[in-house]
Each structure stands twice: as C-alpha cells, then as structure tokens.
Amino acid sequence: MRFVVVALLACLLAGCASEPLVMRFDPGQVAAGRKIYFPPISDEEVPRYVYVGELTGEQNFVEREGKKKNVFIEALKWLAGLFEGQEAVVLQRPQSGVVDENGRILVTDVSRSAVFVFDPANGRLDVWEFAQGFRRFASPTGIALGPAGRVFVADADLKQVYSLDAQGKGTLVVDSALLERPNGLAWDAREGLLYVADTQAHQIKVFDMTGRLVRSIGQRGEAPGEFNFPTFLSLSGDRLVVSDTMNARVQLIPLDGIGKPLVVGERGTMMGNLVRPKGVAVDSENNLYVIESYYDHLLIFDERARFLLPIGGAGKAAGSFYLPGGVWIDRGNRVFVADTFNGRIAVFQFLGGVGDHGSE
C-alpha cells in the first residue's frame, strides 16, 4: 500500500512539474556577495583561485528564483515525504570524481556504496547503486572517463572494475582474479588502455578494453618506479601521475617506459611536504594538484615539481578539509576536491597564472 501511494504521488508530481530544478553550488559559510580567494587578496599576493561552493546532495537542486510555488505540488511533496519517511539524499564519504562531456559531475561514495551523478543540465541528482545487473557496489573508489560516454568505476572490496554507460548500466571489465584491491583509475584514450592502481599489489596494472592484462608497472619498494600502496591516478600528456601514498610522494611515470620517473614531494612536516598523498590531477597549465590527506591540504606544484601554493587546513569552513580524498579538474579549470569526512565536494575556480606566482 505504501509503495502504491508513493508511486502515485510521484506520478502526479512528475505530471505537474513544468520546469526542471536548477543545480546550485551551495556557498556554505560564505557571506552573501563575499568571495574567498586563495591566496587572499593583498598588496603582495595575486589571487589564483576563488571558492565556488560545494556539492552535498539533493540540497543543491532548487527551483528557479522568482518562480511561484504551486500549493498543490507542495502539498503532494509533503505527503510523499510523509509516506516515504526518508532523509535527504546526501554524500557520505566521497572518494573521487570526474566531469563528463555533458557537464555531469560523477562522484564515488564508499560509505553510500554508490556513484552520485550531479546533472546541472537536467536539474537532477541520480544515484547509481548497481555495478552490474542486480549486483550492488560495495566500495566504489576510483572513477575515470572512458570511450563513447562511458565511465570506468573500480570497486576496492569487490576487487573489480566496471564500465557504466550514460544511464548507469554496468558491464564487468576486469575481474577479481586479476586484482587485489583496485583504487585509482586513468583511461588513455589514444592507446585504448586502462590504468589501475592495484594498491594491495603495489603495482599499476594496464588493461585493454576487453579486460586483458597488457602489462604491470612497478613492484613494492622505494626506488623510482617502485611503489608502496599506490592509490590515485591521473594522466598528464605522455606521463602517468601516481600517488605513491605510503612512500609519501607522487611519481610521474613515462607511458612509453623510457626515461626515469619524476618524483614530486618528500616526506616531512613542512608545508609542501607529503605524509599521506592521495588524489592527483593536472590542469590546463600543467600545474599538479596533490591531496595531502593527513594534513588536510590541497597542494599545488608546477610541472617541474616546485611547490607553489597550499589550500586548506583542518575544519569545516569554506576552503578547509577533513581527511580529503580525490581531486579532479574539468575543462573550465574548475578544481573539485572530495572533502571525504566532511561529506562534500569543495569546488574552486582556477584563475590562472599560479606558475608565475611560484617564481615571483
């Protein structure tokens, strides 16, 4: 009976709704009209980033400003909520994400065991809970854009990698027989190869579209090209960016296997040092972004591994983090940070020129 009533109300709501909702970045604790810049505006500093807001869940979708509310629809919404008895759909422990060609922001959430799909163009939030058929995700971690509008998702607990189409329908790509604990993913569209950070195996494994293992990169160790629990991945031109987490460094590995890896960061407690690096990403100016999870910072380096700028610090305020995970960047150089234990995605706009800042 409850299901029938809720379904009927949903149909009525769908029939009455004339306009889609609008996705807005919740500005959090930012006062109206006041922007937060990094570094702060001063006589000595030029801002390189501005805080855009955050994504938390269905609260980001609102009606258009100035639109008059329909009393009948509001009453139906109240009744639907009364029968459903469900709390708002929100992020719990976001890990990583991507922005697809349609502007949708896809986020893996290990606590919710699902992929959240924030769709600004259609004003809706979808939650993909199923890896394939009726098999649910257990611990989705890494995600990467794939070919033909698909996305790859790694599930650390299932020890598998899936390919999902634009509607979230999944197909198994890499089975658990070949992986110990997959986390970060990166897709090389030119070569048609999928790179998987197999954390427990201390290797980067490379697969083709059929799930065939092409080669493995590295082994456990501390030398360049070796890893100690690698986690997150990204691609930058002809190099693979690897968060070599327990070695407290990031490595840029040539995809052709020729030449030595570039090592970024070193273990320490000074700003710019690394302890537990996680998410990695590269913007259009070849600046490297590294999540230093232990100290709750986003660190920015130039393409020659010089430290440029930090953003963050422990807390809940705008621009602060609590054990953050992944970082990713869209075509417009918006920087997304999975602020994992604050249950949100923090968003910043890169204003350009941060590399010049490092040489001033």
mmCIF file of C-alpha atoms in Angstrom:
data_model
loop_
_atom_site.group_PDB
_atom_site.id
_atom_site.type_symbol
_atom_site.label_atom_id
_atom_site.label_comp_id
_atom_site.label_asym_id
_atom_site.label_seq_id
_atom_site.Cartn_x
_atom_site.Cartn_y
_atom_site.Cartn_z
ATOM 1 C CA MET A 1 0.000 0.000 0.000
ATOM 2 C CA ARG A 2 2.783 2.406 0.951
ATOM 3 C CA PHE A 3 4.586 1.744 -2.342
ATOM 4 C CA VAL A 4 1.414 2.343 -4.364
ATOM 5 C CA VAL A 5 0.714 5.650 -2.634
ATOM 6 C CA VAL A 6 4.283 6.881 -3.046
ATOM 7 C CA ALA A 7 4.349 5.824 -6.710
ATOM 8 C CA LEU A 8 1.031 7.591 -7.359
ATOM 9 C CA LEU A 9 2.268 10.772 -5.735
ATOM 10 C CA ALA A 10 5.490 10.600 -7.741
ATOM 11 C CA CYS A 11 3.487 10.317 -10.971
ATOM 12 C CA LEU A 12 1.323 13.274 -10.009
ATOM 13 C CA LEU A 13 4.376 15.325 -9.177
ATOM 14 C CA ALA A 14 6.016 14.432 -12.468
ATOM 15 C CA GLY A 15 2.890 15.412 -14.365
ATOM 16 C CA CYS A 16 2.558 18.730 -12.598
ATOM 17 C CA ALA A 17 6.181 19.772 -12.783
ATOM 18 C CA SER A 18 6.665 22.211 -15.663
ATOM 19 C CA GLU A 19 10.320 23.137 -15.187
ATOM 20 C CA PRO A 20 13.396 21.177 -14.078
ATOM 21 C CA LEU A 21 15.185 22.124 -10.916
ATOM 22 C CA VAL A 22 18.353 24.217 -11.011
ATOM 23 C CA MET A 23 21.627 22.922 -9.608
ATOM 24 C CA ARG A 24 23.415 25.472 -7.482
ATOM 25 C CA PHE A 25 26.693 25.157 -5.638
ATOM 26 C CA ASP A 26 25.844 25.662 -2.002
ATOM 27 C CA PRO A 27 28.129 28.528 -0.875
ATOM 28 C CA GLY A 28 28.286 27.061 2.624
ATOM 29 C CA GLN A 29 29.557 29.600 5.124
ATOM 30 C CA VAL A 30 30.342 32.278 2.557
ATOM 31 C CA ALA A 31 28.528 35.531 3.311
ATOM 32 C CA ALA A 32 26.319 36.868 0.531
ATOM 33 C CA GLY A 33 28.346 38.738 -2.033
ATOM 34 C CA ARG A 34 31.698 37.956 -0.416
ATOM 35 C CA LYS A 35 34.217 35.861 -2.336
ATOM 36 C CA ILE A 36 37.009 33.826 -0.820
ATOM 37 C CA TYR A 37 40.296 33.873 -2.721
ATOM 38 C CA PHE A 38 43.454 31.794 -2.444
ATOM 39 C CA PRO A 39 45.845 33.313 -1.650
ATOM 40 C CA PRO A 40 43.860 36.157 -0.058
ATOM 41 C CA ILE A 41 43.968 39.493 -1.841
ATOM 42 C CA SER A 42 46.820 41.682 -0.575
ATOM 43 C CA ASP A 43 49.496 44.059 -1.815
ATOM 44 C CA GLU A 44 51.945 41.145 -2.025
ATOM 45 C CA GLU A 45 49.670 38.410 -3.381
ATOM 46 C CA VAL A 46 47.583 37.969 -6.521
ATOM 47 C CA PRO A 47 44.627 35.583 -6.138
ATOM 48 C CA ARG A 48 44.935 32.374 -8.149
ATOM 49 C CA TYR A 49 41.750 30.561 -7.024
ATOM 50 C CA VAL A 50 38.284 31.546 -5.909
ATOM 51 C CA TYR A 51 35.966 29.351 -3.864
ATOM 52 C CA VAL A 52 32.873 28.451 -5.887
ATOM 53 C CA GLY A 53 30.905 26.436 -3.336
ATOM 54 C CA GLU A 54 30.172 22.828 -2.519
ATOM 55 C CA LEU A 55 28.107 19.832 -3.539
ATOM 56 C CA THR A 56 26.447 17.779 -0.825
ATOM 57 C CA GLY A 57 23.429 16.097 -2.452
ATOM 58 C CA GLU A 58 19.844 16.855 -3.339
ATOM 59 C CA GLN A 59 20.011 20.145 -1.396
ATOM 60 C CA ASN A 60 21.956 21.521 -4.357
ATOM 61 C CA PHE A 61 18.841 21.289 -6.552
ATOM 62 C CA VAL A 62 16.349 24.107 -6.107
ATOM 63 C CA GLU A 63 13.535 25.786 -8.017
ATOM 64 C CA ARG A 64 14.324 28.749 -10.190
ATOM 65 C CA GLU A 65 14.426 32.084 -8.403
ATOM 66 C CA GLY A 66 11.222 34.048 -8.742
ATOM 67 C CA LYS A 67 9.113 31.046 -9.641
ATOM 68 C CA LYS A 68 5.839 30.965 -7.732
ATOM 69 C CA LYS A 69 5.217 27.811 -5.751
ATOM 70 C CA ASN A 70 2.250 25.656 -6.643
ATOM 71 C CA VAL A 71 0.319 24.935 -3.454
ATOM 72 C CA PHE A 72 -0.979 21.634 -4.817
ATOM 73 C CA ILE A 73 2.525 20.426 -5.717
ATOM 74 C CA GLU A 74 3.913 21.482 -2.325
ATOM 75 C CA ALA A 75 1.135 19.525 -0.604
ATOM 76 C CA LEU A 76 1.945 16.445 -2.697
ATOM 77 C CA LYS A 77 5.633 16.775 -1.825
ATOM 78 C CA TRP A 78 4.742 16.908 1.858
ATOM 79 C CA LEU A 79 2.566 13.813 1.549
ATOM 80 C CA ALA A 80 5.246 11.960 -0.407
ATOM 81 C CA GLY A 81 7.814 12.736 2.266
ATOM 82 C CA LEU A 82 5.400 11.632 4.965
ATOM 83 C CA PHE A 83 4.840 8.248 3.344
ATOM 84 C CA GLU A 84 8.453 7.681 2.308
ATOM 85 C CA GLY A 85 9.884 8.618 5.687
ATOM 86 C CA GLN A 86 13.325 9.062 4.111
ATOM 87 C CA GLU A 87 16.034 11.558 4.838
ATOM 88 C CA ALA A 88 17.598 13.734 2.163
ATOM 89 C CA VAL A 89 19.945 12.032 -0.294
ATOM 90 C CA VAL A 90 23.411 13.296 0.607
ATOM 91 C CA LEU A 91 27.030 12.402 0.099
ATOM 92 C CA GLN A 92 28.535 10.454 2.980
ATOM 93 C CA ARG A 93 32.185 9.607 2.211
ATOM 94 C CA PRO A 94 33.017 10.816 -1.316
ATOM 95 C CA GLN A 95 36.267 9.464 -2.752
ATOM 96 C CA SER A 96 36.871 10.637 -6.300
ATOM 97 C CA GLY A 97 35.103 12.004 -9.343
ATOM 98 C CA VAL A 98 35.029 13.176 -12.946
ATOM 99 C CA VAL A 99 33.104 15.661 -15.083
ATOM 100 C CA ASP A 100 31.799 14.155 -18.316
ATOM 101 C CA GLU A 101 31.289 15.792 -21.718
ATOM 102 C CA ASN A 102 27.710 16.742 -20.782
ATOM 103 C CA GLY A 103 28.816 18.572 -17.641
ATOM 104 C CA ARG A 104 27.601 15.893 -15.249
ATOM 105 C CA ILE A 105 29.673 15.554 -12.093
ATOM 106 C CA LEU A 106 30.069 11.886 -11.125
ATOM 107 C CA VAL A 107 31.293 11.100 -7.617
ATOM 108 C CA THR A 108 32.101 7.747 -5.985
ATOM 109 C CA ASP A 109 30.951 7.345 -2.386
ATOM 110 C CA VAL A 110 32.346 4.366 -0.448
ATOM 111 C CA SER A 111 30.007 4.765 2.522
ATOM 112 C CA ARG A 112 26.879 5.073 0.378
ATOM 113 C CA SER A 113 28.222 2.287 -1.895
ATOM 114 C CA ALA A 114 27.137 4.225 -4.951
ATOM 115 C CA VAL A 115 28.046 6.717 -7.654
ATOM 116 C CA PHE A 116 26.336 10.127 -7.338
ATOM 117 C CA VAL A 117 25.559 11.855 -10.633
ATOM 118 C CA PHE A 118 25.000 15.620 -10.351
ATOM 119 C CA ASP A 119 23.354 16.712 -13.606
ATOM 120 C CA PRO A 120 23.168 20.534 -13.943
ATOM 121 C CA ALA A 121 21.725 20.498 -17.477
ATOM 122 C CA ASN A 122 18.688 18.426 -16.476
ATOM 123 C CA GLY A 123 18.411 19.661 -12.893
ATOM 124 C CA ARG A 124 18.551 16.243 -11.273
ATOM 125 C CA LEU A 125 20.588 14.015 -8.992
ATOM 126 C CA ASP A 126 20.895 10.296 -9.778
ATOM 127 C CA VAL A 127 22.390 7.656 -7.513
ATOM 128 C CA TRP A 128 23.803 4.582 -9.238
ATOM 129 C CA GLU A 129 23.880 1.729 -6.730
ATOM 130 C CA PHE A 130 24.333 -1.244 -9.045
ATOM 131 C CA ALA A 131 27.625 -2.340 -10.584
ATOM 132 C CA GLN A 132 26.044 -4.824 -12.989
ATOM 133 C CA GLY A 133 22.517 -6.154 -13.136
ATOM 134 C CA PHE A 134 21.363 -6.717 -9.556
ATOM 135 C CA ARG A 135 24.892 -6.746 -8.140
ATOM 136 C CA ARG A 136 25.422 -3.697 -5.947
ATOM 137 C CA PHE A 137 28.590 -1.717 -5.499
ATOM 138 C CA ALA A 138 30.360 -2.463 -2.226
ATOM 139 C CA SER A 139 33.138 0.126 -2.084
ATOM 140 C CA PRO A 140 33.398 2.213 -5.284
ATOM 141 C CA THR A 141 36.617 4.211 -5.224
ATOM 142 C CA GLY A 142 38.309 5.191 -8.466
ATOM 143 C CA ILE A 143 36.462 6.558 -11.493
ATOM 144 C CA ALA A 144 37.636 7.600 -14.942
ATOM 145 C CA LEU A 145 36.017 8.794 -18.170
ATOM 146 C CA GLY A 146 36.000 6.081 -20.810
ATOM 147 C CA PRO A 147 35.126 5.860 -24.516
ATOM 148 C CA ALA A 148 31.727 6.628 -26.047
ATOM 149 C CA GLY A 149 30.358 8.444 -22.996
ATOM 150 C CA ARG A 150 31.079 5.569 -20.614
ATOM 151 C CA VAL A 151 32.834 5.707 -17.246
ATOM 152 C CA PHE A 152 35.012 3.149 -15.509
ATOM 153 C CA VAL A 153 34.471 2.518 -11.786
ATOM 154 C CA ALA A 154 36.791 0.494 -9.541
ATOM 155 C CA ASP A 155 35.325 -1.254 -6.517
ATOM 156 C CA ALA A 156 38.003 -1.937 -3.895
ATOM 157 C CA ASP A 157 36.034 -4.555 -1.968
ATOM 158 C CA LEU A 158 34.627 -6.397 -4.985
ATOM 159 C CA LYS A 159 38.153 -6.285 -6.484
ATOM 160 C CA GLN A 160 36.660 -5.494 -9.870
ATOM 161 C CA VAL A 161 36.401 -2.707 -12.444
ATOM 162 C CA TYR A 162 33.142 -1.948 -14.275
ATOM 163 C CA SER A 163 32.237 0.117 -17.317
ATOM 164 C CA LEU A 164 28.972 2.081 -16.969
ATOM 165 C CA ASP A 165 27.005 3.678 -19.784
ATOM 166 C CA ALA A 166 25.330 7.102 -19.649
ATOM 167 C CA GLN A 167 22.323 5.651 -17.778
ATOM 168 C CA GLY A 168 24.459 3.817 -15.221
ATOM 169 C CA LYS A 169 24.071 0.327 -16.680
ATOM 170 C CA GLY A 170 27.254 -1.549 -15.876
ATOM 171 C CA THR A 171 29.390 -4.226 -17.504
ATOM 172 C CA LEU A 172 32.247 -6.086 -15.832
ATOM 173 C CA VAL A 173 35.603 -5.205 -17.420
ATOM 174 C CA VAL A 174 38.281 -6.525 -15.034
ATOM 175 C CA ASP A 175 37.504 -9.446 -12.741
ATOM 176 C CA SER A 176 38.824 -10.060 -9.240
ATOM 177 C CA ALA A 177 41.190 -12.812 -10.431
ATOM 178 C CA LEU A 178 43.495 -10.072 -11.776
ATOM 179 C CA LEU A 179 43.253 -7.527 -8.954
ATOM 180 C CA GLU A 180 43.906 -7.494 -5.219
ATOM 181 C CA ARG A 181 42.496 -4.080 -4.249
ATOM 182 C CA PRO A 182 41.895 -1.623 -7.099
ATOM 183 C CA ASN A 183 41.595 2.073 -6.343
ATOM 184 C CA GLY A 184 42.603 4.838 -8.742
ATOM 185 C CA LEU A 185 41.872 4.681 -12.479
ATOM 186 C CA ALA A 186 43.105 6.510 -15.570
ATOM 187 C CA TRP A 187 41.997 5.967 -19.184
ATOM 188 C CA ASP A 188 44.409 6.556 -22.063
ATOM 189 C CA ALA A 189 42.062 7.265 -24.973
ATOM 190 C CA ARG A 190 44.867 7.396 -27.551
ATOM 191 C CA GLU A 191 46.060 3.869 -26.846
ATOM 192 C CA GLY A 192 42.785 2.437 -25.577
ATOM 193 C CA LEU A 193 44.354 1.379 -22.271
ATOM 194 C CA LEU A 194 43.024 1.455 -18.717
ATOM 195 C CA TYR A 195 45.496 2.041 -15.875
ATOM 196 C CA VAL A 196 44.501 0.636 -12.474
ATOM 197 C CA ALA A 197 46.259 1.326 -9.177
ATOM 198 C CA ASP A 198 46.227 -2.096 -7.520
ATOM 199 C CA THR A 199 47.010 -0.840 -4.041
ATOM 200 C CA GLN A 200 47.449 -4.146 -2.266
ATOM 201 C CA ALA A 201 49.697 -5.478 -5.036
ATOM 202 C CA HIS A 202 51.869 -2.314 -5.029
ATOM 203 C CA GLN A 203 51.567 -2.103 -8.813
ATOM 204 C CA ILE A 204 49.913 -0.213 -11.618
ATOM 205 C CA LYS A 205 48.186 -2.711 -13.902
ATOM 206 C CA VAL A 206 47.362 -1.900 -17.503
ATOM 207 C CA PHE A 207 44.349 -3.442 -19.292
ATOM 208 C CA ASP A 208 42.816 -3.181 -22.726
ATOM 209 C CA MET A 209 39.086 -2.681 -23.314
ATOM 210 C CA THR A 210 38.430 -6.417 -23.101
ATOM 211 C CA GLY A 211 39.917 -6.628 -19.616
ATOM 212 C CA ARG A 212 43.077 -8.376 -20.802
ATOM 213 C CA LEU A 213 46.130 -7.591 -18.678
ATOM 214 C CA VAL A 214 48.650 -5.938 -21.011
ATOM 215 C CA ARG A 215 51.435 -5.275 -18.514
ATOM 216 C CA SER A 216 52.197 -4.372 -14.908
ATOM 217 C CA ILE A 217 54.270 -1.398 -13.796
ATOM 218 C CA GLY A 218 56.497 -1.459 -10.720
ATOM 219 C CA GLN A 219 56.785 -3.529 -7.593
ATOM 220 C CA ARG A 220 56.958 -2.842 -3.878
ATOM 221 C CA GLY A 221 59.912 -0.647 -2.983
ATOM 222 C CA GLU A 222 61.225 2.892 -2.551
ATOM 223 C CA ALA A 223 63.280 3.351 -5.732
ATOM 224 C CA PRO A 224 61.901 5.478 -8.580
ATOM 225 C CA GLY A 225 59.316 3.426 -10.450
ATOM 226 C CA GLU A 226 58.550 1.322 -7.372
ATOM 227 C CA PHE A 227 55.510 1.789 -5.141
ATOM 228 C CA ASN A 228 54.254 1.348 -1.619
ATOM 229 C CA PHE A 229 50.442 1.214 -1.611
ATOM 230 C CA PRO A 230 49.705 3.428 -4.643
ATOM 231 C CA THR A 231 46.181 4.855 -4.586
ATOM 232 C CA PHE A 232 45.058 7.595 -7.005
ATOM 233 C CA LEU A 233 45.982 8.112 -10.675
ATOM 234 C CA SER A 234 45.790 10.777 -13.360
ATOM 235 C CA LEU A 235 47.178 11.315 -16.848
ATOM 236 C CA SER A 236 49.254 14.303 -17.906
ATOM 237 C CA GLY A 237 50.254 14.227 -21.550
ATOM 238 C CA ASP A 238 52.606 11.281 -22.020
ATOM 239 C CA ARG A 239 53.013 10.620 -18.294
ATOM 240 C CA LEU A 240 51.017 8.720 -15.700
ATOM 241 C CA VAL A 241 50.659 10.524 -12.377
ATOM 242 C CA VAL A 242 50.714 8.101 -9.442
ATOM 243 C CA SER A 243 50.002 8.896 -5.807
ATOM 244 C CA ASP A 244 52.611 6.660 -4.142
ATOM 245 C CA THR A 245 50.857 7.030 -0.825
ATOM 246 C CA MET A 246 52.915 5.124 1.732
ATOM 247 C CA ASN A 247 56.159 6.318 0.153
ATOM 248 C CA ALA A 248 54.866 9.870 0.804
ATOM 249 C CA ARG A 249 55.450 11.048 -2.753
ATOM 250 C CA VAL A 250 53.926 11.390 -6.210
ATOM 251 C CA GLN A 251 55.572 9.877 -9.281
ATOM 252 C CA LEU A 252 55.160 10.897 -12.911
ATOM 253 C CA ILE A 253 55.833 7.760 -14.953
ATOM 254 C CA PRO A 254 56.568 7.964 -18.724
ATOM 255 C CA LEU A 255 53.890 5.965 -20.534
ATOM 256 C CA ASP A 256 56.404 4.602 -23.028
ATOM 257 C CA GLY A 257 58.579 3.217 -20.228
ATOM 258 C CA ILE A 258 61.570 5.230 -21.424
ATOM 259 C CA GLY A 259 63.306 7.576 -19.014
ATOM 260 C CA LYS A 260 63.215 7.964 -15.281
ATOM 261 C CA PRO A 261 60.073 8.900 -13.352
ATOM 262 C CA LEU A 262 59.824 12.426 -11.971
ATOM 263 C CA VAL A 263 59.391 12.299 -8.194
ATOM 264 C CA VAL A 264 57.312 15.084 -6.608
ATOM 265 C CA GLY A 265 57.354 15.854 -2.897
ATOM 266 C CA GLU A 266 59.174 14.371 0.035
ATOM 267 C CA ARG A 267 58.246 13.121 3.468
ATOM 268 C CA GLY A 268 58.187 15.829 6.154
ATOM 269 C CA THR A 269 56.142 18.184 8.274
ATOM 270 C CA MET A 270 56.856 21.459 6.456
ATOM 271 C CA MET A 271 54.209 22.989 4.192
ATOM 272 C CA GLY A 272 54.614 21.380 0.796
ATOM 273 C CA ASN A 273 55.910 18.091 2.237
ATOM 274 C CA LEU A 274 53.870 14.923 1.957
ATOM 275 C CA VAL A 275 52.776 12.359 4.510
ATOM 276 C CA ARG A 276 49.687 10.667 3.035
ATOM 277 C CA PRO A 277 49.227 11.903 -0.550
ATOM 278 C CA LYS A 278 46.020 10.772 -2.210
ATOM 279 C CA GLY A 279 44.187 12.486 -5.089
ATOM 280 C CA VAL A 280 46.210 13.817 -8.036
ATOM 281 C CA ALA A 281 45.211 15.920 -11.051
ATOM 282 C CA VAL A 282 46.731 18.278 -13.645
ATOM 283 C CA ASP A 283 45.201 21.483 -15.042
ATOM 284 C CA SER A 284 45.494 23.069 -18.499
ATOM 285 C CA GLU A 285 48.659 24.946 -17.461
ATOM 286 C CA ASN A 286 50.311 21.683 -16.328
ATOM 287 C CA ASN A 287 50.092 22.540 -12.655
ATOM 288 C CA LEU A 288 49.981 19.412 -10.495
ATOM 289 C CA TYR A 289 47.420 19.114 -7.688
ATOM 290 C CA VAL A 290 48.058 16.728 -4.799
ATOM 291 C CA ILE A 291 45.777 15.987 -1.880
ATOM 292 C CA GLU A 292 47.803 15.778 1.337
ATOM 293 C CA SER A 293 45.141 13.925 3.281
ATOM 294 C CA TYR A 294 46.902 13.647 6.641
ATOM 295 C CA TYR A 295 47.288 17.421 6.984
ATOM 296 C CA ASP A 296 44.017 18.266 5.190
ATOM 297 C CA HIS A 297 45.540 20.282 2.361
ATOM 298 C CA LEU A 298 45.402 20.624 -1.397
ATOM 299 C CA LEU A 299 48.962 21.310 -2.575
ATOM 300 C CA ILE A 300 49.811 22.782 -5.977
ATOM 301 C CA PHE A 301 53.143 22.151 -7.750
ATOM 302 C CA ASP A 302 54.388 23.295 -11.150
ATOM 303 C CA GLU A 303 55.387 20.910 -13.941
ATOM 304 C CA ARG A 304 58.978 20.906 -12.648
ATOM 305 C CA ALA A 305 57.814 19.699 -9.218
ATOM 306 C CA ARG A 306 58.296 23.066 -7.497
ATOM 307 C CA PHE A 307 55.828 23.713 -4.674
ATOM 308 C CA LEU A 308 53.653 26.759 -5.403
ATOM 309 C CA LEU A 309 50.642 27.111 -3.135
ATOM 310 C CA PRO A 310 48.567 25.371 -0.441
ATOM 311 C CA ILE A 311 44.806 25.477 0.044
ATOM 312 C CA GLY A 312 43.107 24.063 3.099
ATOM 313 C CA GLY A 313 43.689 23.178 6.710
ATOM 314 C CA ALA A 314 41.561 21.100 9.046
ATOM 315 C CA GLY A 315 37.978 22.269 9.551
ATOM 316 C CA LYS A 316 34.510 22.713 8.078
ATOM 317 C CA ALA A 317 34.807 26.293 6.861
ATOM 318 C CA ALA A 318 34.931 27.117 3.157
ATOM 319 C CA GLY A 319 38.353 26.126 1.866
ATOM 320 C CA SER A 320 39.067 23.758 4.770
ATOM 321 C CA PHE A 321 39.005 19.960 4.665
ATOM 322 C CA TYR A 322 38.730 16.891 6.863
ATOM 323 C CA LEU A 323 40.730 13.900 5.552
ATOM 324 C CA PRO A 324 40.123 14.720 1.863
ATOM 325 C CA GLY A 325 40.464 12.054 -0.847
ATOM 326 C CA GLY A 326 40.370 12.694 -4.581
ATOM 327 C CA VAL A 327 40.826 15.796 -6.726
ATOM 328 C CA TRP A 328 39.786 16.298 -10.362
ATOM 329 C CA ILE A 329 39.579 19.184 -12.842
ATOM 330 C CA ASP A 330 37.093 19.937 -15.621
ATOM 331 C CA ARG A 331 37.626 21.602 -18.988
ATOM 332 C CA GLY A 332 36.993 25.023 -17.476
ATOM 333 C CA ASN A 333 39.730 24.539 -14.858
ATOM 334 C CA ARG A 334 37.306 24.161 -12.003
ATOM 335 C CA VAL A 335 39.015 22.166 -9.261
ATOM 336 C CA PHE A 336 36.899 19.617 -7.357
ATOM 337 C CA VAL A 337 38.067 18.204 -4.013
ATOM 338 C CA ALA A 338 36.432 15.192 -2.372
ATOM 339 C CA ASP A 339 36.306 16.505 1.202
ATOM 340 C CA THR A 340 35.691 12.976 2.387
ATOM 341 C CA PHE A 341 34.942 13.195 6.089
ATOM 342 C CA ASN A 342 33.039 16.461 5.694
ATOM 343 C CA GLY A 343 30.773 14.616 3.244
ATOM 344 C CA ARG A 344 31.010 17.161 0.447
ATOM 345 C CA ILE A 345 32.742 18.203 -2.755
ATOM 346 C CA ALA A 346 34.537 21.545 -2.453
ATOM 347 C CA VAL A 347 34.809 23.474 -5.728
ATOM 348 C CA PHE A 348 37.336 26.137 -6.695
ATOM 349 C CA GLN A 349 37.864 28.092 -9.907
ATOM 350 C CA PHE A 350 41.446 28.371 -11.133
ATOM 351 C CA LEU A 351 42.037 31.966 -12.228
ATOM 352 C CA GLY A 352 45.334 31.271 -13.991
ATOM 353 C CA GLY A 353 48.963 32.149 -13.514
ATOM 354 C CA VAL A 354 49.766 30.123 -10.414
ATOM 355 C CA GLY A 355 53.061 29.070 -12.006
ATOM 356 C CA ASP A 356 54.039 32.745 -12.254
ATOM 357 C CA HIS A 357 53.228 33.046 -8.566
ATOM 358 C CA GLY A 358 55.814 30.421 -7.778
ATOM 359 C CA SER A 359 58.612 32.436 -9.425
ATOM 360 C CA GLU A 360 57.708 35.877 -8.113
#
